[in-house]
PDB file of C-alpha atoms in Angstrom:
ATOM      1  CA  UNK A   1     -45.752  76.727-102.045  1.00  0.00           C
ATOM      2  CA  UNK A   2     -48.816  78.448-103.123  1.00  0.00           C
ATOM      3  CA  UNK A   3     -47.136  81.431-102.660  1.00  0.00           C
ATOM      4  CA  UNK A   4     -44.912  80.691-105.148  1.00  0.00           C
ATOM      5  CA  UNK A   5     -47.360  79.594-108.372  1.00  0.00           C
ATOM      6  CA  UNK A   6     -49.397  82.774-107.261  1.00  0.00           C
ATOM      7  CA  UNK A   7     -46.104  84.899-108.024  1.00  0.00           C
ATOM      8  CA  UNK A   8     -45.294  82.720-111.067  1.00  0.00           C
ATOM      9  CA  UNK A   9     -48.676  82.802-112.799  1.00  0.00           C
ATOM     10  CA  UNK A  10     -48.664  86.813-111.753  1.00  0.00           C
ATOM     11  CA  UNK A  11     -45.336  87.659-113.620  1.00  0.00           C
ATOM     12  CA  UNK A  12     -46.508  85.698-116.328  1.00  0.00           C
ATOM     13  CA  UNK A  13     -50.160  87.583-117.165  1.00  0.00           C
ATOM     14  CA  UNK A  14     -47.953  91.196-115.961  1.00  0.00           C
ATOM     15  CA  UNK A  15     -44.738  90.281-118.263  1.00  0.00           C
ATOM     16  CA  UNK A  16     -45.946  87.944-120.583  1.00  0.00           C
ATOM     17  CA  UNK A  17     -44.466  84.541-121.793  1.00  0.00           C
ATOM     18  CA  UNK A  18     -42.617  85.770-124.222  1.00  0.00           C
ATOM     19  CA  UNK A  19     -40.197  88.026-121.917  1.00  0.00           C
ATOM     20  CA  UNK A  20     -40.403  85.730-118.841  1.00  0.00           C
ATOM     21  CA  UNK A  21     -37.982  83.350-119.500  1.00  0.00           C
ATOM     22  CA  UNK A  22     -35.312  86.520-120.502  1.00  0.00           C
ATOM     23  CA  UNK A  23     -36.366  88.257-117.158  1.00  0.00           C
ATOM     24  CA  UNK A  24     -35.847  84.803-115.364  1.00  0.00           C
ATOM     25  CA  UNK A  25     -31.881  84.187-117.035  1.00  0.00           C
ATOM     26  CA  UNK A  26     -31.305  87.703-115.966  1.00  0.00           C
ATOM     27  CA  UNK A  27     -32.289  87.724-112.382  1.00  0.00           C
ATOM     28  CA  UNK A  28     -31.007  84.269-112.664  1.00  0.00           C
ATOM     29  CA  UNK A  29     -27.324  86.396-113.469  1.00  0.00           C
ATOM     30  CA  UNK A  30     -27.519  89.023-110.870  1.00  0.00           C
ATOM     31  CA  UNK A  31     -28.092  86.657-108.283  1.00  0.00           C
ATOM     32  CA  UNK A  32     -25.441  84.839-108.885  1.00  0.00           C
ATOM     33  CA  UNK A  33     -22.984  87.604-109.529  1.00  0.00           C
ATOM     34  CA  UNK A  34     -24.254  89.079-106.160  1.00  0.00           C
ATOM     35  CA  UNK A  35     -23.637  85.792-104.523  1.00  0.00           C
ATOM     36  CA  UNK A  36     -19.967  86.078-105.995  1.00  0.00           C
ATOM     37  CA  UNK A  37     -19.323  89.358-104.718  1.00  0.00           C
ATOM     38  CA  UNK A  38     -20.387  88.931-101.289  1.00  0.00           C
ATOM     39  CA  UNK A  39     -18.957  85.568-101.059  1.00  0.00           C
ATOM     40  CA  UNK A  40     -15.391  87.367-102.067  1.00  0.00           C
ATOM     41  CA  UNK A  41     -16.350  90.548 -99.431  1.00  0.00           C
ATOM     42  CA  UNK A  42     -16.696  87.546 -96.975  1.00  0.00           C
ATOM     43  CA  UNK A  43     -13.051  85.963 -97.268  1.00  0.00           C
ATOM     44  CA  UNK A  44     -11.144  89.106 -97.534  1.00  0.00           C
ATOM     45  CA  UNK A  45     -12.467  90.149 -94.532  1.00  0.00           C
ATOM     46  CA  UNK A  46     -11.917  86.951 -92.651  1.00  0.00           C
ATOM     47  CA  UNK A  47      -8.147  87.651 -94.075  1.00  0.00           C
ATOM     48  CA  UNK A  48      -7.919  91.399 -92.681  1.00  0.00           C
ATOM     49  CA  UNK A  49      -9.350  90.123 -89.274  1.00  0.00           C
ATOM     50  CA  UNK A  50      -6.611  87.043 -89.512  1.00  0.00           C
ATOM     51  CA  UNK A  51      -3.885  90.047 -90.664  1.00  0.00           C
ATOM     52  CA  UNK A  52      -5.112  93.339 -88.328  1.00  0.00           C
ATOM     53  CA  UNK A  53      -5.355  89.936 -85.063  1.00  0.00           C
ATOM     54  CA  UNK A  54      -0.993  89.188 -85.709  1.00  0.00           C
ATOM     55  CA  UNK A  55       0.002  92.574 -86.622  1.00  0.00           C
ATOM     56  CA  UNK A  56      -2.167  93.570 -82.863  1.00  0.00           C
ATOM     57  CA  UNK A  57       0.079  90.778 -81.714  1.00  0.00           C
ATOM     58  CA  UNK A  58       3.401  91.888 -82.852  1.00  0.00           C
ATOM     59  CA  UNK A  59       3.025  95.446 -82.359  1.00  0.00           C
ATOM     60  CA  UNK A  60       2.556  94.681 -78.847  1.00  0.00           C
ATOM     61  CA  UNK A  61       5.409  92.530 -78.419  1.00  0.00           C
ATOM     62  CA  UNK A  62       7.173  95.328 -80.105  1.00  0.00           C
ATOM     63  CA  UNK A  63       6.106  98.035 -78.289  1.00  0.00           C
ATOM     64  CA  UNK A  64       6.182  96.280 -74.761  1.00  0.00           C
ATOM     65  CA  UNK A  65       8.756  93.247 -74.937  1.00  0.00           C
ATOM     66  CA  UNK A  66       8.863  93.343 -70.853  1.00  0.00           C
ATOM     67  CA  UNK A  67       5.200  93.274 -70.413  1.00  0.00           C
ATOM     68  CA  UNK A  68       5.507  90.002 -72.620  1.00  0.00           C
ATOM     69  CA  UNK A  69       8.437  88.392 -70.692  1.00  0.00           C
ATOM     70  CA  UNK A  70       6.321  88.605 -67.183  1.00  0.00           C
ATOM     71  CA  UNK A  71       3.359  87.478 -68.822  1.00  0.00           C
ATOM     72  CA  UNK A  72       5.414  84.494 -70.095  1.00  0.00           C
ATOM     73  CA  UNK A  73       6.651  84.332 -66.732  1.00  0.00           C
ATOM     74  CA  UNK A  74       3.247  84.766 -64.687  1.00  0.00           C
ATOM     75  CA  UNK A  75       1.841  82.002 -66.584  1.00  0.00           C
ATOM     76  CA  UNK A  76       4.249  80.037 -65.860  1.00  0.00           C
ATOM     77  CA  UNK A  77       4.436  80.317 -62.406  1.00  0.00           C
ATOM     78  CA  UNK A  78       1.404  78.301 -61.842  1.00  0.00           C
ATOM     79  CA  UNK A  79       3.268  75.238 -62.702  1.00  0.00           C
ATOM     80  CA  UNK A  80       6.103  76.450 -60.835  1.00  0.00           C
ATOM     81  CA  UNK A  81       4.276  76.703 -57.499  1.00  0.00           C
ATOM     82  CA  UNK A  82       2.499  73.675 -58.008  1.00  0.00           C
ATOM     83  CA  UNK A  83       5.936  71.970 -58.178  1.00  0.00           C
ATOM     84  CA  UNK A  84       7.233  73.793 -55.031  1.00  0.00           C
ATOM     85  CA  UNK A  85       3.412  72.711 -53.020  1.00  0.00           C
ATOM     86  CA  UNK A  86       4.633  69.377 -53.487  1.00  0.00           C
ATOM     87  CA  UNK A  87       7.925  68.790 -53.131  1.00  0.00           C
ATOM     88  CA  UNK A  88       9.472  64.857 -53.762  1.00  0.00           C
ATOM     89  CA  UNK A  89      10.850  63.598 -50.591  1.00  0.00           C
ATOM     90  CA  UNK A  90      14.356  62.071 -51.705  1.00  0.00           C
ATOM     91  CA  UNK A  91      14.715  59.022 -48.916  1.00  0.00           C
ATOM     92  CA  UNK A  92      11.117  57.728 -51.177  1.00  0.00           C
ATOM     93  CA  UNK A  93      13.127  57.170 -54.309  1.00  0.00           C
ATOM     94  CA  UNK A  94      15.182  54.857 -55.052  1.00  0.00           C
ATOM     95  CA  UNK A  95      18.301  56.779 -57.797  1.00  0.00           C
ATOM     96  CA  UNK A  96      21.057  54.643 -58.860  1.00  0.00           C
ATOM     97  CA  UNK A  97      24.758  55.278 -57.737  1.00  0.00           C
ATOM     98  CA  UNK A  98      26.969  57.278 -60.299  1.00  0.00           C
ATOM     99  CA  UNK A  99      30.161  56.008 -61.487  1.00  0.00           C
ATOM    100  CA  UNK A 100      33.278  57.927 -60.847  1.00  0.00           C
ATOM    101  CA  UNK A 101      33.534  58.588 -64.731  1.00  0.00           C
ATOM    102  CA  UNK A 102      29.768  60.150 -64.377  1.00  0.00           C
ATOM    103  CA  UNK A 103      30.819  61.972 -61.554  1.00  0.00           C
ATOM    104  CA  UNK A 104      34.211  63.482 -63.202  1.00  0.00           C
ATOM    105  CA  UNK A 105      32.053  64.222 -66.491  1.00  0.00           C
ATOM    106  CA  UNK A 106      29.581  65.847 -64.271  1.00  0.00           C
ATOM    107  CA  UNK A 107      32.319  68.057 -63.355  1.00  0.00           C
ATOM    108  CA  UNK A 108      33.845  69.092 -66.144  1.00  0.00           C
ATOM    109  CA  UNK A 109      32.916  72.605 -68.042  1.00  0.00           C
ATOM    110  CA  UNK A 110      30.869  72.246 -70.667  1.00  0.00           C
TER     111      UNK A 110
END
C-alpha cells in the first residue's frame, strides 16, 4: 500500500495536478482497450483450437475410415469378452413358454 501513495504523490510533483487526472483517463483507456483486445485474441483462439480439434477428427475418419471401424470395434470388444467370460447358464432362468402365434411370427420374414 505504501507503495502505491509513494507512486501517486511521485507522478503528482513529476506531472503536476493539473495533467494528472488527463494522464490517469488515458491510461485508464488503454488499459481497457488492451484488456478488450486480448480478451477477443483469447476466444478466437479457443474457437480455432475447438475448429483445427473436429476438422483433425474428420480428416482422419476421412482419410482412414477402416482404421476407425476396428477402433470402434476394439473398443468394443471389451464388453464383448466380458459377456463371453461369463456366460448365463439357461437351466438358472426361468423364460416363459411361447405361444404358437409367437412362434409362427417368429418365423416369418421380416
Amino acid at each position: 500500500m505504501s507503495e502505491i501513495i509513494f507512486l501517486a504523490v511521485l507522478a503528482l510533483i513529476v506531472i503536476g495536478p493539473k495533467e494528472l487526472p488527463e494522464l490517469a483517463r488515458t491510461l485508464g483507456r488503454f488499459l481497457n482497450e488492451l484488456k478488450r483486445s486480448t480478451d477477443s485474441m483469447g476466444d478466437e483462439l479457443k474457437q480455432q483450437m475447438r475448429l483445427d480439434k473436429l476438422d483433425k477428427l474428420n480428416m482422419d475418419t476421412i482419410r482412414n475410415p477402416q482404421q476407425q471401424a476396428h477402433q470402434n470395434e476394439a473398443e468394443q470388444a471389451p464388453l464383448a469378452a466380458s459377456a463371453e467370460a461369463a456366460p448365463i447358464v439357461e437351466e438358472q432362468l426361468e423364460f416363459p413358454q411361447a405361444t404358437a402365434d409367437e412362434k409362427s411370427e417368429e418365423q416369418k420374414p421380416s
